[in-house]
Every structure is written in structure tokens, then in C-alpha cells.
mmCIF file of C-alpha atoms in Angstrom:
data_model
loop_
_atom_site.group_PDB
_atom_site.id
_atom_site.type_symbol
_atom_site.label_atom_id
_atom_site.label_comp_id
_atom_site.label_asym_id
_atom_site.label_seq_id
_atom_site.Cartn_x
_atom_site.Cartn_y
_atom_site.Cartn_z
ATOM 1 C CA ILE H 16 0.000 0.000 0.000
ATOM 2 C CA PRO H 17 1.530 3.337 -0.990
ATOM 3 C CA ASP H 18 2.408 5.810 1.774
ATOM 4 C CA GLY H 19 -0.504 8.001 2.834
ATOM 5 C CA ARG H 20 -3.049 5.546 1.397
ATOM 6 C CA VAL H 21 -5.291 2.818 2.726
ATOM 7 C CA ALA H 22 -6.516 -0.268 0.923
ATOM 8 C CA ILE H 23 -10.243 -0.579 0.386
ATOM 9 C CA SER H 24 -11.975 -3.358 -1.494
ATOM 10 C CA VAL H 25 -15.150 -3.106 -3.488
ATOM 11 C CA ALA H 26 -17.219 -6.053 -4.638
ATOM 12 C CA VAL H 27 -17.603 -6.009 -8.398
ATOM 13 C CA SER H 28 -19.193 -7.975 -11.197
ATOM 14 C CA ASP H 29 -17.803 -8.228 -14.723
ATOM 15 C CA VAL H 30 -19.994 -5.276 -15.709
ATOM 16 C CA ILE H 31 -18.757 -3.023 -12.916
ATOM 17 C CA SER H 32 -15.134 -3.951 -13.576
ATOM 18 C CA THR H 33 -15.212 -3.211 -17.333
ATOM 19 C CA GLY H 34 -15.684 -6.792 -18.420
ATOM 20 C CA GLY H 35 -13.042 -8.180 -16.095
ATOM 21 C CA GLN H 36 -10.256 -6.302 -17.861
ATOM 22 C CA ILE H 37 -8.898 -4.609 -14.734
ATOM 23 C CA ALA H 38 -5.630 -6.007 -13.375
ATOM 24 C CA PRO H 39 -3.389 -5.163 -10.413
ATOM 25 C CA GLY H 40 -1.287 -2.112 -11.230
ATOM 26 C CA ASP H 41 -3.961 -0.541 -13.457
ATOM 27 C CA ARG H 42 -5.512 2.815 -12.722
ATOM 28 C CA VAL H 43 -9.243 3.489 -12.721
ATOM 29 C CA ASP H 44 -11.756 6.278 -12.360
ATOM 30 C CA VAL H 45 -14.653 5.452 -10.050
ATOM 31 C CA LEU H 46 -18.078 6.626 -11.192
ATOM 32 C CA GLY H 47 -21.218 6.550 -9.105
ATOM 33 C CA VAL H 48 -24.958 7.027 -9.453
ATOM 34 C CA LEU H 49 -26.564 8.037 -6.192
ATOM 35 C CA SER H 50 -30.232 7.395 -6.984
ATOM 36 C CA LYS H 51 -32.472 5.741 -9.519
ATOM 37 C CA GLU H 52 -34.231 8.923 -10.601
ATOM 38 C CA ILE H 53 -34.695 9.247 -14.356
ATOM 39 C CA ASP H 54 -32.754 12.529 -14.506
ATOM 40 C CA ASP H 55 -29.890 11.436 -12.246
ATOM 41 C CA THR H 56 -26.467 11.255 -13.852
ATOM 42 C CA ALA H 57 -23.278 9.425 -13.021
ATOM 43 C CA GLN H 58 -20.685 11.442 -11.160
ATOM 44 C CA VAL H 59 -16.949 10.934 -10.936
ATOM 45 C CA VAL H 60 -16.379 9.837 -7.363
ATOM 46 C CA LEU H 61 -12.593 9.297 -7.572
ATOM 47 C CA ARG H 62 -10.051 9.879 -10.344
ATOM 48 C CA ASP H 63 -6.921 7.995 -11.307
ATOM 49 C CA VAL H 64 -6.983 5.453 -8.473
ATOM 50 C CA GLN H 65 -4.374 2.703 -8.316
ATOM 51 C CA VAL H 66 -5.649 -0.894 -8.317
ATOM 52 C CA ILE H 67 -3.495 -2.864 -5.903
ATOM 53 C CA ALA H 68 -5.315 -6.199 -6.040
ATOM 54 C CA VAL H 69 -7.964 -8.071 -7.986
ATOM 55 C CA SER H 70 -9.336 -11.064 -6.073
ATOM 56 C CA ASN H 71 -6.212 -12.938 -5.007
ATOM 57 C CA SER H 72 -3.861 -11.245 -7.484
ATOM 58 C CA ILE H 73 -1.696 -8.517 -5.998
ATOM 59 C CA ALA H 74 0.223 -5.861 -7.929
ATOM 60 C CA GLY H 75 3.858 -6.911 -8.287
ATOM 61 C CA ALA H 76 3.183 -10.509 -7.223
ATOM 62 C CA ASP H 77 3.816 -13.612 -9.284
ATOM 63 C CA PRO H 78 0.422 -14.391 -10.899
ATOM 64 C CA THR H 79 1.019 -18.157 -10.718
ATOM 65 C CA PRO H 80 1.906 -19.641 -7.317
ATOM 66 C CA ALA H 81 4.478 -22.396 -6.869
ATOM 67 C CA GLY H 82 1.929 -25.165 -7.544
ATOM 68 C CA GLY H 83 1.377 -23.814 -11.047
ATOM 69 C CA LYS H 84 -2.333 -23.111 -10.538
ATOM 70 C CA SER H 85 -3.919 -19.702 -10.231
ATOM 71 C CA THR H 86 -5.539 -18.998 -6.862
ATOM 72 C CA ALA H 87 -8.135 -16.655 -8.353
ATOM 73 C CA THR H 88 -11.574 -18.167 -8.295
ATOM 74 C CA LYS H 89 -14.975 -17.026 -9.415
ATOM 75 C CA ASN H 90 -17.563 -16.868 -6.663
ATOM 76 C CA THR H 91 -20.574 -18.563 -8.236
ATOM 77 C CA SER H 92 -22.546 -18.967 -5.008
ATOM 78 C CA ASN H 93 -22.806 -15.248 -4.253
ATOM 79 C CA PRO H 94 -26.487 -14.201 -4.314
ATOM 80 C CA ARG H 95 -25.669 -10.721 -5.649
ATOM 81 C CA GLY H 96 -23.833 -12.185 -8.642
ATOM 82 C CA LEU H 97 -20.508 -10.673 -7.653
ATOM 83 C CA ASP H 98 -17.515 -12.194 -9.338
ATOM 84 C CA THR H 99 -14.603 -10.694 -7.471
ATOM 85 C CA THR H 100 -13.257 -7.851 -5.370
ATOM 86 C CA ILE H 101 -11.010 -5.043 -6.481
ATOM 87 C CA THR H 102 -8.769 -3.384 -3.914
ATOM 88 C CA LEU H 103 -7.924 0.267 -4.441
ATOM 89 C CA ALA H 104 -5.258 2.476 -2.829
ATOM 90 C CA VAL H 105 -7.013 5.636 -1.625
ATOM 91 C CA THR H 106 -6.749 8.310 1.035
ATOM 92 C CA VAL H 107 -8.934 7.988 4.121
ATOM 93 C CA THR H 108 -11.204 10.762 2.815
ATOM 94 C CA GLU H 109 -11.531 8.986 -0.536
ATOM 95 C CA ALA H 110 -12.324 5.732 1.259
ATOM 96 C CA GLN H 111 -15.120 7.435 3.171
ATOM 97 C CA ARG H 112 -16.604 8.830 -0.059
ATOM 98 C CA LEU H 113 -16.312 5.463 -1.799
ATOM 99 C CA VAL H 114 -18.083 3.625 1.021
ATOM 100 C CA GLN H 115 -20.831 6.259 1.131
ATOM 101 C CA VAL H 116 -21.575 6.024 -2.588
ATOM 102 C CA ASP H 117 -21.365 2.225 -2.529
ATOM 103 C CA GLU H 118 -23.961 2.117 0.268
ATOM 104 C CA VAL H 119 -26.520 4.496 -1.275
ATOM 105 C CA GLY H 120 -25.930 4.051 -4.992
ATOM 106 C CA LYS H 121 -24.113 2.107 -7.666
ATOM 107 C CA LEU H 122 -20.453 2.141 -8.632
ATOM 108 C CA ARG H 123 -18.749 1.576 -11.974
ATOM 109 C CA LEU H 124 -15.022 1.458 -12.663
ATOM 110 C CA ALA H 125 -13.607 3.075 -15.782
ATOM 111 C CA LEU H 126 -10.259 1.610 -16.765
ATOM 112 C CA ARG H 127 -7.732 4.281 -17.670
ATOM 113 C CA PRO H 128 -5.256 3.714 -20.493
ATOM 114 C CA ARG H 129 -1.798 2.666 -19.413
ATOM 115 C CA VAL H 130 -0.529 5.971 -20.841
ATOM 116 C CA ASP H 131 -1.323 9.048 -18.811
ATOM 117 C CA LEU H 132 -4.428 11.046 -19.674
ATOM 118 C CA PRO H 133 -5.111 14.527 -18.392
ATOM 119 C CA THR H 134 -6.970 14.456 -15.081
ATOM 120 C CA THR H 135 -9.976 15.877 -16.912
ATOM 121 C CA ALA H 136 -10.639 12.639 -18.794
ATOM 122 C CA PHE H 137 -14.106 12.594 -17.229
ATOM 123 C CA ARG H 138 -15.931 15.758 -16.287
#
């Protein structure tokens, strides 16, 4: 976990995690919708957040353990249809905002390109 950050995990499905394309070390923007009103729009909750883990895969770790089998598994018994968790490195204030939006609304993760974009990629 980078200095000045905390790790927070969010439960995600393939839809929320951009089709399962997010990997440890990637960077994402977190978008949220706070209600189900017809005129409500998605808001950028957090920008350019580092992904430090996806399920059992950790950034900088060997993706295949010594036994030669991946430890990542799909949770098929979860009643909400969640496939995995994604752990993000955020400040405490960002963690509070993320938890708040996750509790009252819906989250989506937007995968950022591996090349830097201006911080105004989403407005």
C-alpha cells in the first residue's frame, strides 16, 4: 500500500469492472450514481486510483503460485452475482466517499489507459 493511502476493497461484477479487464497495477476512475431517478447522472467519485489487487492477485506478485495453478476463483454462489473484489489504494477521505456512494448508490469502474491522460478525462 503506498504511503498516505489505505486499501479498500469493493465487490464487483464483470460489468462493474469493465468486463473483467482490470488487473493489479492498473488505474481506474470510479463513477457513481446516487439514486435511480430518471434525470440522475453518473458522477466521478474518484479519479486515477491505483488498483493494488484483484481477487487474489496482488500488484507486483507472481500471478502463478508455486503449484502452477492460479488462486483466483470465481464466486458462483454469491447471491448478488458478484464475481470478485477489487482493492484500491485511496486516502482515508476517498475511502469514506467510496463507502458512502457504494452504500446508497451504484459504482462503476472506468479503466484508464496505461498511458497518462489529463486528469480531466471525465468531467
